[in-house]
Tab-separated table of C-alpha atoms in Angstrom:
chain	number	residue	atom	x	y	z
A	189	UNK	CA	-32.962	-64.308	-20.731
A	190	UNK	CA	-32.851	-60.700	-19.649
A	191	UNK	CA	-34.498	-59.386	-17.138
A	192	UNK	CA	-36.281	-55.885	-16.161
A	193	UNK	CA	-33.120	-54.778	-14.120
A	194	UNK	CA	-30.963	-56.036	-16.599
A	195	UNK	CA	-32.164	-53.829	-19.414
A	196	UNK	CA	-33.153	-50.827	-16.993
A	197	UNK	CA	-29.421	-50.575	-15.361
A	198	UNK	CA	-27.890	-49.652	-19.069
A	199	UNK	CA	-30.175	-47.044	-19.144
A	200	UNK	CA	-30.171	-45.789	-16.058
A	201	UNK	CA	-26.320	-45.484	-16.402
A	202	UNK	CA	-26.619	-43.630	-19.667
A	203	UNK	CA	-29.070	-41.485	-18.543
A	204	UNK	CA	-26.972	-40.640	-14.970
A	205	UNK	CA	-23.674	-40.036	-17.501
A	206	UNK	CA	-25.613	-37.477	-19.268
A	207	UNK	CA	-27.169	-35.449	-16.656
A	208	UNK	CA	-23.299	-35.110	-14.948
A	209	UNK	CA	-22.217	-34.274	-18.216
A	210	UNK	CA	-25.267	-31.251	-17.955
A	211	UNK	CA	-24.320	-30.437	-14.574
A	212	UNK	CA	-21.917	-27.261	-13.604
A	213	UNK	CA	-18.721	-27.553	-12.454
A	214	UNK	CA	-17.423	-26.686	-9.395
A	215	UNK	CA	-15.969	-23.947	-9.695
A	216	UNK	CA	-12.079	-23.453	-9.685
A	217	UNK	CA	-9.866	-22.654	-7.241
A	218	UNK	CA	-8.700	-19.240	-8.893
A	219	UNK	CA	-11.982	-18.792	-10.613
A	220	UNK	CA	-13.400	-18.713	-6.766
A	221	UNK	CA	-10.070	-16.479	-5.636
A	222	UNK	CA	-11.119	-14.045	-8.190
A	223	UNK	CA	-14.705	-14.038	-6.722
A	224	UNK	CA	-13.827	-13.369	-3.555
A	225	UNK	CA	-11.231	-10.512	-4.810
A	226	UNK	CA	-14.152	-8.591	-6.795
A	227	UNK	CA	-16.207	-9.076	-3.514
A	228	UNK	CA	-12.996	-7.811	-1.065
A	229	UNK	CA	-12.826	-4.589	-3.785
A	230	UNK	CA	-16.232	-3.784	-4.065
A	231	UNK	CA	-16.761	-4.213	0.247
A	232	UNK	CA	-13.601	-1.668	0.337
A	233	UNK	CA	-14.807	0.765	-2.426
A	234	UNK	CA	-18.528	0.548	-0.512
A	235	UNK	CA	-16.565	1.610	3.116
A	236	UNK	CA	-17.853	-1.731	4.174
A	237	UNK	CA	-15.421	-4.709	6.223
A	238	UNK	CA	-13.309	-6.991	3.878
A	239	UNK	CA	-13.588	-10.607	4.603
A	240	UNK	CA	-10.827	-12.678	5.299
A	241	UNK	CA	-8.531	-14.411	3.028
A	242	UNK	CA	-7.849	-17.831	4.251
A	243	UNK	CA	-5.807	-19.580	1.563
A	244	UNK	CA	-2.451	-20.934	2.185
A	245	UNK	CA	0.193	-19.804	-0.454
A	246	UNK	CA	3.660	-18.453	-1.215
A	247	UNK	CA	4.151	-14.812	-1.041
A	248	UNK	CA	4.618	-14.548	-4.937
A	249	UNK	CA	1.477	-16.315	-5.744
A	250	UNK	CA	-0.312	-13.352	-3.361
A	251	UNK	CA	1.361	-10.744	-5.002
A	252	UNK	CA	0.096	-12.535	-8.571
A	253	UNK	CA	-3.758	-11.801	-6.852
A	254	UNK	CA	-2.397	-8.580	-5.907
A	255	UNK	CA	-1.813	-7.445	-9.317
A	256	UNK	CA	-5.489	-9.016	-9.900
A	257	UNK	CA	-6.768	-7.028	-7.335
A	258	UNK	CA	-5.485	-4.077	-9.013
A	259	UNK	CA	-6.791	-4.621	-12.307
A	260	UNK	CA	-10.284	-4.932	-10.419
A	261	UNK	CA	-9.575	-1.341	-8.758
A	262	UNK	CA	-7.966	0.678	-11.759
A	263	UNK	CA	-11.623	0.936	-13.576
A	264	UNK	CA	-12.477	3.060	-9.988
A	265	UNK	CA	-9.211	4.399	-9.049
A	266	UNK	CA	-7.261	4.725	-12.141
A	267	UNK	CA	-3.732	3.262	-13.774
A	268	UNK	CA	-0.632	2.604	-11.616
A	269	UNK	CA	1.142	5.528	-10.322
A	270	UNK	CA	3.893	3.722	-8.466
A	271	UNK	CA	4.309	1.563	-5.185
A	272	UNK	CA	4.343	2.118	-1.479
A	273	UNK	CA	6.217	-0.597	0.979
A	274	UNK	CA	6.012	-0.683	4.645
A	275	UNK	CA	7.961	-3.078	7.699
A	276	UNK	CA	11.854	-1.874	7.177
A	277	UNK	CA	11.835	0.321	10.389
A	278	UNK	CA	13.494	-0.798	13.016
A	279	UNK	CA	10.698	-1.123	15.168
A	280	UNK	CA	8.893	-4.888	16.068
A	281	UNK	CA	7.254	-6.403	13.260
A	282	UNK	CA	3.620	-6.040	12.197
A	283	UNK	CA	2.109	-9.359	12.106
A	284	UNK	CA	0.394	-9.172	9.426
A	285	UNK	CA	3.096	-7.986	7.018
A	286	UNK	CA	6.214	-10.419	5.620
A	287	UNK	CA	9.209	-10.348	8.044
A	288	UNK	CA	11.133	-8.906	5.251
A	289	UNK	CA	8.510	-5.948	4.285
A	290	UNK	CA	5.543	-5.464	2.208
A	291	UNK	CA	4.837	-3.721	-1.071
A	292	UNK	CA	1.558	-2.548	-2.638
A	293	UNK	CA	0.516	-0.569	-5.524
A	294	UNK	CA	-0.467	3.383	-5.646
A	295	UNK	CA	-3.124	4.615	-8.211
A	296	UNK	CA	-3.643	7.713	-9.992
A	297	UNK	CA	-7.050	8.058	-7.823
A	298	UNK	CA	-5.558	7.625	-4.758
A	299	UNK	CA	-3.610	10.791	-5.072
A	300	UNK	CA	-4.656	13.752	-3.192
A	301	UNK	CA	-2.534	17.393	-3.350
A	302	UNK	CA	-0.945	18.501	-0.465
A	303	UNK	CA	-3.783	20.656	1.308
A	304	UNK	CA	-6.800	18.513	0.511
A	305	UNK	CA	-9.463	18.615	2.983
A	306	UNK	CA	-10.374	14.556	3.752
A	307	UNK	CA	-13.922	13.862	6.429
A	308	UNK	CA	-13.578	11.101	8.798
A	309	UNK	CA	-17.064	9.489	6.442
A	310	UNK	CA	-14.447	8.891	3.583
A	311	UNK	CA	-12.484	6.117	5.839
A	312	UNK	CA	-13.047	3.351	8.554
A	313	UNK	CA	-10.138	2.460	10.204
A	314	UNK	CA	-7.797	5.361	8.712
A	315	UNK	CA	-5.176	6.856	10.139
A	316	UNK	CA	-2.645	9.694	9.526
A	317	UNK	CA	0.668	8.395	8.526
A	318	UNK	CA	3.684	10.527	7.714
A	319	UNK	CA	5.620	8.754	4.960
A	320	UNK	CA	8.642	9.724	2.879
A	321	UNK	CA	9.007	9.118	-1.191
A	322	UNK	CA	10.950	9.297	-4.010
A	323	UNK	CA	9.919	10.071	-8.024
A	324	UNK	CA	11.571	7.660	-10.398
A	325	UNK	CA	13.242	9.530	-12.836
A	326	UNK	CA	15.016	7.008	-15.025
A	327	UNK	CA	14.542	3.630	-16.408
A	328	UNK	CA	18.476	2.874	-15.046
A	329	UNK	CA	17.155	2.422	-11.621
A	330	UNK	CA	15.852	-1.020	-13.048
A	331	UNK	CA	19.817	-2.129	-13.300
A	332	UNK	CA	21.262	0.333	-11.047
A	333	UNK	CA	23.945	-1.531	-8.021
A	334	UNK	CA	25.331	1.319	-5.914
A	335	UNK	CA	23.486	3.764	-4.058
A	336	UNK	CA	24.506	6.345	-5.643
A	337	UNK	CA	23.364	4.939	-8.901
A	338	UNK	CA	20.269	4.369	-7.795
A	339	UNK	CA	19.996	7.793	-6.664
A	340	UNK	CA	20.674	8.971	-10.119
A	341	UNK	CA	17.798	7.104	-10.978
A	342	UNK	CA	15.489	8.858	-9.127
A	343	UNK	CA	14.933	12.682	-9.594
A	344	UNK	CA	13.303	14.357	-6.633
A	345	UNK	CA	12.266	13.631	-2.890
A	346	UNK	CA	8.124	13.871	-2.986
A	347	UNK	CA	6.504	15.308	0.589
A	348	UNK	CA	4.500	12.454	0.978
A	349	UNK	CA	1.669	11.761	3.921
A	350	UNK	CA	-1.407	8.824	3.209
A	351	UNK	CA	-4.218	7.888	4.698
A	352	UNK	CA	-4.393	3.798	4.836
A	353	UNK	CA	-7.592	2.495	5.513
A	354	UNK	CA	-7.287	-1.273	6.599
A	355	UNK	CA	-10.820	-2.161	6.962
A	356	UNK	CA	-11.325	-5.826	7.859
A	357	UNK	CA	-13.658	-8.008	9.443
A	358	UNK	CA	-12.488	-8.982	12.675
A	359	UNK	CA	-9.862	-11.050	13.318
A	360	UNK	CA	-9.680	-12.064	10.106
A	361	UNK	CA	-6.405	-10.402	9.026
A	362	UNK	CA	-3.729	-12.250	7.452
A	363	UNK	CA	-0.163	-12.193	5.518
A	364	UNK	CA	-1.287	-13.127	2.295
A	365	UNK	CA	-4.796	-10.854	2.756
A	366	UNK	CA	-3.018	-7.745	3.334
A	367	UNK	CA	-1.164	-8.549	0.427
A	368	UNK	CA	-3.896	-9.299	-1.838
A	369	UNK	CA	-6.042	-6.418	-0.499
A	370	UNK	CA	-2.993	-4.008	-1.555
A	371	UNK	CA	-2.603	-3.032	2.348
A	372	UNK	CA	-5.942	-0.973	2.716
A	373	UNK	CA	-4.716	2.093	0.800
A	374	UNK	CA	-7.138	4.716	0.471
A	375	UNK	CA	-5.327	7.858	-0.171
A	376	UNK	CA	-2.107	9.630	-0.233
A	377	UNK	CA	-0.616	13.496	-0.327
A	378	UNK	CA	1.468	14.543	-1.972
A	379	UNK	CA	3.954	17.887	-1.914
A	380	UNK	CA	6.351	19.843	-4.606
A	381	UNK	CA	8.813	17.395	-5.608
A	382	UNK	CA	12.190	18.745	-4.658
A	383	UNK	CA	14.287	17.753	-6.841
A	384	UNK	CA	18.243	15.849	-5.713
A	385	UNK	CA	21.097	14.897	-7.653
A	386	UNK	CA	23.030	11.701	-7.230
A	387	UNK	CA	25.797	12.792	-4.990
A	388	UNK	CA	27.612	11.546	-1.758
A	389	UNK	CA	26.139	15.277	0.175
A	390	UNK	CA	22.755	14.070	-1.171
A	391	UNK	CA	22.808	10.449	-0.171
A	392	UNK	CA	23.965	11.993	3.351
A	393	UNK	CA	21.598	14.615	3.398
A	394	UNK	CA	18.650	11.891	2.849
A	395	UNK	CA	20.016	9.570	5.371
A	396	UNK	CA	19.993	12.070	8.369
A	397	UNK	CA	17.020	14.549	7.375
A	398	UNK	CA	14.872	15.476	10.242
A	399	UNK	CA	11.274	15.718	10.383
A	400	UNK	CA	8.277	17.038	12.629
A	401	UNK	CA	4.527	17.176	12.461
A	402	UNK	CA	2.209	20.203	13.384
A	403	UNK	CA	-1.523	21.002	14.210
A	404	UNK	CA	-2.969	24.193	12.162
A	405	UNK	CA	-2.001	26.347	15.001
A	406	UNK	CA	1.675	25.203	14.701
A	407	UNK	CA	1.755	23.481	17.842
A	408	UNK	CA	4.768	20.498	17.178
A	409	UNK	CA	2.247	17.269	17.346
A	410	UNK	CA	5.595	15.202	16.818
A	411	UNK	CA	9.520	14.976	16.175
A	412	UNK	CA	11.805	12.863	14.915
A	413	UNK	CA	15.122	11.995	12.500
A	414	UNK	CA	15.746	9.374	9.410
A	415	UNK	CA	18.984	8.416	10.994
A	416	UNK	CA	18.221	4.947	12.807
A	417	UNK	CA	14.797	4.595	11.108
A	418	UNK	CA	15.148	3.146	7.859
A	419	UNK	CA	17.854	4.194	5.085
A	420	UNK	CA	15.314	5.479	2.220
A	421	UNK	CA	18.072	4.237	-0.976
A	422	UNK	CA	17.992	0.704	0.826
A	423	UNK	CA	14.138	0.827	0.741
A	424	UNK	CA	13.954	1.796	-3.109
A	425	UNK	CA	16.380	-1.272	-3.734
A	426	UNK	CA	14.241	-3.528	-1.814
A	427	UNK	CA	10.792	-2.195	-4.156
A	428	UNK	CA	13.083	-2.521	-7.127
A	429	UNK	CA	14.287	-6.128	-6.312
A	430	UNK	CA	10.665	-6.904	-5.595
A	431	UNK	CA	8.733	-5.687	-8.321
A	432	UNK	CA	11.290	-7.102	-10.406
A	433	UNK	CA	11.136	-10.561	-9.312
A	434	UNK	CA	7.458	-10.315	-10.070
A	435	UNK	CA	7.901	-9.896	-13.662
A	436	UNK	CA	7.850	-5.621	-13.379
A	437	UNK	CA	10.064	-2.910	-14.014
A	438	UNK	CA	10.298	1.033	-12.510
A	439	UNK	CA	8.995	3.031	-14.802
A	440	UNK	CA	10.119	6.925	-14.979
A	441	UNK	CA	7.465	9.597	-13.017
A	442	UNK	CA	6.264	6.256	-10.667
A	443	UNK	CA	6.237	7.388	-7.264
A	444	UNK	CA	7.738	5.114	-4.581
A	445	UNK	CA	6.729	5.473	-0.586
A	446	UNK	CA	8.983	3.797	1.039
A	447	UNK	CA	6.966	3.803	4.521
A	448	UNK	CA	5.741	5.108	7.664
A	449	UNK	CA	8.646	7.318	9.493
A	450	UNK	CA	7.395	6.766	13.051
A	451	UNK	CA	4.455	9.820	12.825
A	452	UNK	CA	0.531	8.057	12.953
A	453	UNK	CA	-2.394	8.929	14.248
A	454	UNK	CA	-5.780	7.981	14.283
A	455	UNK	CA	-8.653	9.516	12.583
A	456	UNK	CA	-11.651	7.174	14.644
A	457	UNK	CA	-12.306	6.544	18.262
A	458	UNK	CA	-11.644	2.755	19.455
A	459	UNK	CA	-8.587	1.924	17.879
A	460	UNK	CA	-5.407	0.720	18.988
A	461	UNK	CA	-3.545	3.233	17.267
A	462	UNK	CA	-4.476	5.343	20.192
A	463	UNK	CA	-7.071	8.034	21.202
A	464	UNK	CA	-8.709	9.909	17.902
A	465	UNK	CA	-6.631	12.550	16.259
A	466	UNK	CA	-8.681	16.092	17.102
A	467	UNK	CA	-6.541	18.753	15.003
A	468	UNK	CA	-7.705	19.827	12.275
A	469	UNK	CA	-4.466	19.488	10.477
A	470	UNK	CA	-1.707	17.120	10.059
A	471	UNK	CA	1.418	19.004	8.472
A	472	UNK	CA	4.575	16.884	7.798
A	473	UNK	CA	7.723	19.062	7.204
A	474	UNK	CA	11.139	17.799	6.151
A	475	UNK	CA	14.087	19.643	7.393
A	476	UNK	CA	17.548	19.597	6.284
A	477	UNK	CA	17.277	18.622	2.561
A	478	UNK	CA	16.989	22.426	1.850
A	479	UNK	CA	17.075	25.553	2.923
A	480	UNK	CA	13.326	25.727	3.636
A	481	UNK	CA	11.656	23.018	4.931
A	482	UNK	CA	9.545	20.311	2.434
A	483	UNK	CA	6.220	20.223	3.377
A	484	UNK	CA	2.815	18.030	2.510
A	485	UNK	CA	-0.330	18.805	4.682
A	486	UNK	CA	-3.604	16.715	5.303
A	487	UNK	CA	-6.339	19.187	6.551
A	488	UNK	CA	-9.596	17.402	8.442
A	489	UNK	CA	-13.016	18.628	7.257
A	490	UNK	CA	-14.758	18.397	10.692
């Protein structure tokens, strides 16, 4: 004969199977990367700290949630307008970038012309950073193997200065995170476009260009050459092999910065960048690729 607790455990099974069947799921592991991506762009849209991103993963899986972060930004900050790289100087490595360099993506509303006035409210942790790009001027760059056919590929040197704006929460910086929060850019200058053909005097002319910074009274804030920094054709082979291993291709007009050419300085006290920038101006010139000097300029609104 059956008893009470033999008819009542049936039940109570069937009724425990239905109420897991009600209950949510936890959630996903990329449904809760995404989450925290949406929170990391709307923290670094609202000027406040982005929070840390702990997970453990290869480098082309973070570059996947990179090109999710992007999609999260473009509503705010507009389509793709090419890609900016950083760690092939010769100087020590940054620790939070890959040993072998870092790429991230520029947007149309990141742009700035050369002379824009920025205030030190727009950014947190920005600094100035003298840069050096290229404009993509042919799809052939995608299967170009010399140098000098990947010079034909491009069609003009851009004047080209940006204003990163790595905002984190303290010690909470990582590889993959400054991946997936496209390295903190904020915004970027840009000059005329000079435009360069795909010869050997070109190629040599871009490989030992020299370069200095100035204040708006033209007092020289900084000097320096491209010879023993980074070779800039070597740098756009290294974004081209990279974007194309992730499934992309150079498109013609993109803009490519190919990183920081030993020129920063620091917009806020307490950083370790060094004491705060006080100029009112930060004026890159390029000298050497023709017979005036290439020029962007960053002017502070104090």
């Amino acid at each position: 004969m059956k008893t009470a607790i033999d008819v009542a455990l049936p039940v109570l099974a069937v009724a425990f199977l239905a109420v897991a069947a009600c209950a949510p799921e936890a959630p996903s592991r990329d449904a809760q990367i995404r989450a925290e991506l949406e929170q990391m762009a709307d923290d670094f849209m609202n000027y406040r700290p982005m929070k840390g991103f702990p997970h453990e993963m290869p480098l082309d899986e973070a570059y996947r949630w990179q090109d999710e972060m992007v999609k999260i930004m473009e509503p705010d900050l507009g389509p793709v307008a090419g890609y900016k790289t950083g760690g092939h100087d010769p100087g020590p490595g940054f620790p939070t970038f890959p040993p072998e360099g870092i790429r991230a993506y520029i947007l149309e509303g990141m742009l700035r012309p050369s002379g824009t006035a920025v205030r030190l409210d727009q950014f947190r942790r920005g600094f100035l950073e003298a840069d050096f790009a290229f404009r993509v001027g042919d799809a052939s760059i995608n299967t170009a193997q010399t140098d000098l056919e990947i010079l034909a590929g491009l069609d003009a040197i851009v004047p080209f200065a940006e204003i990163p704006d790595p905002y984190y929460e303290p010690d909470s910086r990582s590889v993959n995170g400054t991946i997936v929060a496209n390295m903190g850019t904020r915004m970027s200058f840009t000059g005329d476009p000079v435009p360069i053909e795909a010869t050997q005097a070109w190629l040599d002319r871009i490989n030992n260009f020299t370069f200095t910074v100035y204040d708006e009274n033209d007092t020289l804030i900084e000097s320096g050459q491209m010879n023993g920094w980074y070779e800039p054709v070597r740098v756009v082979r290294w974004i081209r092999d990279q974007i194309s291993e992730s499934g992309k291709e150079l498109l013609p007009g993109q803009l490519l910065s190919l990183g920081n050419i030993g020129i920063i300085r620091q917009l806020h006290e307490g950083s370790p960048r060094g004491p705060a920038y006080e100029s009112n101006q930060f004026r890159l010139e390029y000298h050497g690729l023709t017979d005036e000097p290439a020029v962007v300029i960053i002017n502070v609104d104090r």
